[in-house]
Short mmCIF file of C-alpha atoms in Angstrom, two decimals:
data_model
loop_
_atom_site.label_atom_id
_atom_site.label_comp_id
_atom_site.label_asym_id
_atom_site.label_seq_id
_atom_site.Cartn_x
_atom_site.Cartn_y
_atom_site.Cartn_z
CA UNK A 1 16.40 -31.08 71.61
CA UNK A 2 15.76 -27.37 71.88
CA UNK A 3 12.95 -26.36 74.19
CA UNK A 4 10.94 -23.25 74.80
CA UNK A 5 13.20 -20.59 76.28
CA UNK A 6 11.85 -17.97 78.64
CA UNK A 7 13.55 -14.98 80.18
CA UNK A 8 14.02 -13.79 82.75
CA UNK A 9 13.49 -16.76 85.05
CA UNK A 10 12.85 -14.53 88.01
CA UNK A 11 12.04 -10.89 88.44
CA UNK A 12 10.87 -8.68 91.24
CA UNK A 13 8.93 -5.51 90.54
CA UNK A 14 7.19 -2.91 92.63
CA UNK A 15 3.53 -2.06 92.34
CA UNK A 16 2.68 0.13 89.37
CA UNK A 17 5.91 -0.77 87.60
CA UNK A 18 6.15 -2.43 84.21
CA UNK A 19 7.59 -5.84 83.37
CA UNK A 20 8.39 -7.57 80.10
CA UNK A 21 8.73 -11.31 79.68
CA UNK A 22 10.30 -12.90 76.64
CA UNK A 23 9.68 -16.24 75.01
CA UNK A 24 11.60 -18.06 72.30
CA UNK A 25 9.62 -20.98 70.89
CA UNK A 26 10.97 -24.30 69.77
CA UNK A 27 12.55 -23.93 66.31
CA UNK A 28 9.96 -24.17 63.50
CA UNK A 29 7.09 -23.66 65.93
CA UNK A 30 4.85 -20.88 64.70
CA UNK A 31 2.37 -20.59 67.55
CA UNK A 32 3.05 -19.28 71.04
CA UNK A 33 0.82 -19.23 74.08
CA UNK A 34 1.05 -17.39 77.38
CA UNK A 35 -0.27 -18.84 80.62
CA UNK A 36 -0.39 -17.52 84.17
CA UNK A 37 -0.21 -19.87 87.14
CA UNK A 38 -0.87 -18.69 90.66
CA UNK A 39 0.27 -20.68 93.71
CA UNK A 40 -1.55 -23.98 93.89
CA UNK A 41 -3.53 -23.23 90.76
CA UNK A 42 -3.71 -24.73 87.32
CA UNK A 43 -2.29 -22.68 84.43
CA UNK A 44 -4.71 -20.08 83.12
CA UNK A 45 -4.60 -19.15 79.45
CA UNK A 46 -3.84 -15.51 78.68
CA UNK A 47 -3.27 -15.13 74.95
CA UNK A 48 -1.86 -16.88 71.90
CA UNK A 49 -0.33 -15.92 68.56
CA UNK A 50 -0.05 -17.73 65.26
CA UNK A 51 2.15 -16.33 62.52
CA UNK A 52 2.48 -13.04 64.41
CA UNK A 53 -1.26 -12.54 64.65
CA UNK A 54 -3.30 -12.94 67.80
CA UNK A 55 -5.13 -16.24 67.48
CA UNK A 56 -6.95 -16.58 70.78
CA UNK A 57 -7.51 -14.53 73.88
CA UNK A 58 -8.20 -15.65 77.39
CA UNK A 59 -8.26 -13.95 80.75
CA UNK A 60 -5.56 -11.41 79.98
CA UNK A 61 -5.99 -8.12 81.84
CA UNK A 62 -6.19 -4.93 79.81
CA UNK A 63 -2.97 -3.84 81.53
CA UNK A 64 -1.17 -6.65 79.74
CA UNK A 65 -0.27 -6.81 76.09
CA UNK A 66 1.69 -9.22 73.99
CA UNK A 67 2.99 -9.65 70.50
CA UNK A 68 4.82 -12.13 68.33
CA UNK A 69 7.71 -10.91 66.23
CA UNK A 70 8.97 -11.87 62.79
CA UNK A 71 11.41 -14.39 64.29
CA UNK A 72 8.43 -15.94 66.15
CA UNK A 73 9.61 -14.95 69.58
CA UNK A 74 7.01 -13.32 71.76
CA UNK A 75 6.94 -10.75 74.53
CA UNK A 76 4.39 -10.24 77.26
CA UNK A 77 4.26 -6.69 78.55
CA UNK A 78 2.67 -6.07 81.91
CA UNK A 79 2.03 -2.53 83.10
CA UNK A 80 0.68 -0.97 86.30
CA UNK A 81 1.62 -4.13 88.13
CA UNK A 82 -0.51 -5.21 91.05
CA UNK A 83 0.29 -7.54 93.92
CA UNK A 84 -2.11 -10.07 92.44
CA UNK A 85 -0.01 -10.30 89.30
CA UNK A 86 2.61 -12.26 91.25
CA UNK A 87 2.65 -15.64 89.60
CA UNK A 88 4.53 -18.03 87.40
CA UNK A 89 4.16 -17.09 83.76
CA UNK A 90 4.59 -19.77 81.16
CA UNK A 91 5.14 -19.55 77.49
CA UNK A 92 4.36 -22.55 75.31
CA UNK A 93 4.72 -23.26 71.63
CA UNK A 94 3.40 -25.58 68.96
CA UNK A 95 3.52 -26.07 65.20
CA UNK A 96 0.28 -25.38 63.39
CA UNK A 97 -1.06 -27.55 60.64
CA UNK A 98 0.06 -30.95 61.82
CA UNK A 99 -1.79 -33.41 64.00
CA UNK A 100 1.25 -33.29 66.22
CA UNK A 101 0.79 -29.52 66.21
CA UNK A 102 -1.88 -30.15 68.76
CA UNK A 103 0.98 -30.90 71.13
CA UNK A 104 2.02 -27.90 73.13
CA UNK A 105 5.38 -27.66 74.85
CA UNK A 106 5.99 -25.41 77.81
CA UNK A 107 8.97 -23.38 78.89
CA UNK A 108 10.26 -23.41 82.44
CA UNK A 109 8.42 -20.25 83.32
CA UNK A 110 9.18 -16.79 84.61
CA UNK A 111 8.58 -16.06 88.26
CA UNK A 112 7.16 -12.59 88.76
CA UNK A 113 6.97 -11.20 92.26
CA UNK A 114 5.29 -7.85 92.75
CA UNK A 115 6.08 -6.12 96.03
CA UNK B 1 -16.21 -21.86 78.94
CA UNK B 2 -14.73 -25.31 78.77
CA UNK B 3 -13.99 -26.97 82.09
CA UNK B 4 -12.17 -30.14 82.97
CA UNK B 5 -12.88 -32.16 86.07
CA UNK B 6 -9.74 -33.95 87.17
CA UNK B 7 -9.73 -36.53 89.92
CA UNK B 8 -8.52 -37.34 92.40
CA UNK B 9 -7.17 -34.06 93.72
CA UNK B 10 -4.40 -35.86 95.56
CA UNK B 11 -3.10 -39.35 96.12
CA UNK B 12 -0.76 -40.88 98.66
CA UNK B 13 0.61 -44.24 97.60
CA UNK B 14 3.40 -46.62 98.47
CA UNK B 15 6.32 -47.14 96.16
CA UNK B 16 5.56 -49.93 93.72
CA UNK B 17 1.82 -49.34 93.63
CA UNK B 18 -0.12 -48.45 90.51
CA UNK B 19 -2.06 -45.23 90.30
CA UNK B 20 -4.83 -43.96 88.05
CA UNK B 21 -6.23 -40.49 87.50
CA UNK B 22 -8.79 -39.19 85.06
CA UNK B 23 -10.34 -36.15 83.51
CA UNK B 24 -13.84 -35.56 82.25
CA UNK B 25 -15.34 -32.69 80.36
CA UNK B 26 -18.72 -31.51 79.19
CA UNK B 27 -17.08 -30.47 75.92
CA UNK B 28 -15.54 -32.50 73.15
CA UNK B 29 -11.80 -32.27 72.64
CA UNK B 30 -9.74 -33.37 69.67
CA UNK B 31 -6.55 -33.69 71.69
CA UNK B 32 -5.79 -34.77 75.23
CA UNK B 33 -2.43 -34.08 76.78
CA UNK B 34 -1.01 -35.17 80.11
CA UNK B 35 1.67 -33.10 81.83
CA UNK B 36 3.73 -33.46 85.00
CA UNK B 37 4.83 -30.37 86.87
CA UNK B 38 7.43 -30.13 89.58
CA UNK B 39 7.34 -27.12 91.95
CA UNK B 40 8.49 -23.93 90.25
CA UNK B 41 9.03 -25.66 86.93
CA UNK B 42 7.14 -25.76 83.68
CA UNK B 43 4.72 -28.54 82.80
CA UNK B 44 6.52 -31.39 81.08
CA UNK B 45 4.61 -33.29 78.44
CA UNK B 46 4.13 -36.97 79.27
CA UNK B 47 1.69 -38.29 76.72
CA UNK B 48 -0.26 -36.81 73.80
CA UNK B 49 -3.49 -38.38 72.49
CA UNK B 50 -4.94 -37.38 69.14
CA UNK B 51 -7.76 -39.81 68.35
CA UNK B 52 -10.80 -41.07 70.19
CA UNK B 53 -10.10 -44.50 71.62
CA UNK B 54 -6.34 -44.10 71.31
CA UNK B 55 -4.30 -45.89 73.96
CA UNK B 56 -0.70 -44.75 74.28
CA UNK B 57 2.14 -45.79 76.54
CA UNK B 58 5.32 -44.03 77.57
CA UNK B 59 7.36 -46.31 79.78
CA UNK B 60 5.36 -46.96 82.94
CA UNK B 61 2.72 -44.46 81.87
CA UNK B 62 -0.39 -45.34 79.89
CA UNK B 63 -3.11 -42.94 78.81
CA UNK B 64 -6.29 -43.29 76.82
CA UNK B 65 -8.46 -40.89 74.86
CA UNK B 66 -12.07 -41.70 75.66
CA UNK B 67 -14.41 -42.83 72.92
CA UNK B 68 -16.80 -39.98 73.64
CA UNK B 69 -13.85 -37.51 73.32
CA UNK B 70 -14.93 -36.07 76.64
CA UNK B 71 -12.61 -37.97 78.93
CA UNK B 72 -9.14 -39.37 79.38
CA UNK B 73 -7.24 -41.34 81.99
CA UNK B 74 -3.60 -41.73 82.95
CA UNK B 75 -2.20 -44.79 84.66
CA UNK B 76 1.21 -45.04 86.28
CA UNK B 77 2.43 -48.52 87.05
CA UNK B 78 5.00 -49.56 89.65
CA UNK B 79 5.36 -46.06 91.05
CA UNK B 80 8.75 -44.78 92.20
CA UNK B 81 9.64 -41.81 94.42
CA UNK B 82 10.52 -39.58 91.45
CA UNK B 83 6.92 -39.86 90.23
CA UNK B 84 6.05 -37.32 92.91
CA UNK B 85 4.58 -34.16 91.44
CA UNK B 86 1.43 -32.60 90.10
CA UNK B 87 -0.16 -34.23 87.08
CA UNK B 88 -2.34 -32.14 84.83
CA UNK B 89 -4.65 -33.23 82.09
CA UNK B 90 -5.27 -30.73 79.32
CA UNK B 91 -7.73 -30.77 76.48
CA UNK B 92 -7.70 -28.96 73.20
CA UNK B 93 -10.27 -28.36 70.49
CA UNK B 94 -10.39 -26.47 67.23
CA UNK B 95 -12.60 -23.64 66.16
CA UNK B 96 -14.60 -23.70 62.96
CA UNK B 97 -11.81 -21.94 61.13
CA UNK B 98 -9.42 -24.76 61.93
CA UNK B 99 -7.25 -22.65 64.20
CA UNK B 100 -5.73 -24.38 67.13
CA UNK B 101 -7.40 -23.57 70.37
CA UNK B 102 -5.74 -22.98 73.68
CA UNK B 103 -5.31 -25.79 76.16
CA UNK B 104 -7.80 -26.07 78.96
CA UNK B 105 -6.23 -27.57 82.08
CA UNK B 106 -7.66 -29.73 84.80
CA UNK B 107 -7.02 -28.70 88.40
CA UNK B 108 -4.25 -31.23 88.78
CA UNK B 109 -3.60 -34.36 90.82
CA UNK B 110 -0.93 -34.13 93.50
CA UNK B 111 0.86 -37.46 93.73
CA UNK B 112 2.91 -38.41 96.76
CA UNK B 113 4.89 -41.66 96.72
CA UNK B 114 6.12 -43.04 100.00
CA UNK B 115 9.38 -45.00 99.67
#
């Protein structure tokens, strides 16, 4: 079965640079979520989108922005990168409107290293 | 904000033993999810629970949604070396508008299985 696809899997950026992560949800899933996980930490919610509209917002820095496109894929844009932004970034997706839509599936993550 | 207390933080067991971990919250959730995460990988969904009192099994795994909707446990029976990893509980609620809320994660339980 198709899963959540994230790209790139790894990227290295310098401080103050910009990075963009992409997420392709499971087919027919209309909701995407972005999470950030630091070493040894639990995933922290950043932001989510349902039907291309922002549906919830967590601890996303102002330097970060995200959007969901008409094909339901999403991009997380991170600017003015700081060393502390180094983390594993996960995208997850679900299908709204069904009880089973409460089930959220995660991608394999994108490793961002800021040097 | 919502917080989940997951325990134990870590467990060291012998192969073949059973293990139990649980999560409690001060908030009510309408969904409990249990994930397993290997290093550098995305959380993989193990079991999803949608109703208070629900008891669900997936192979050697059994999880229950507490009657109060504020807790859940996960049991693993007859552990094997490949059970090693970090297990996260995650809870989800809905806002008054019926939109799906983000997942709130526990801090994780690190499971080590000695062959």
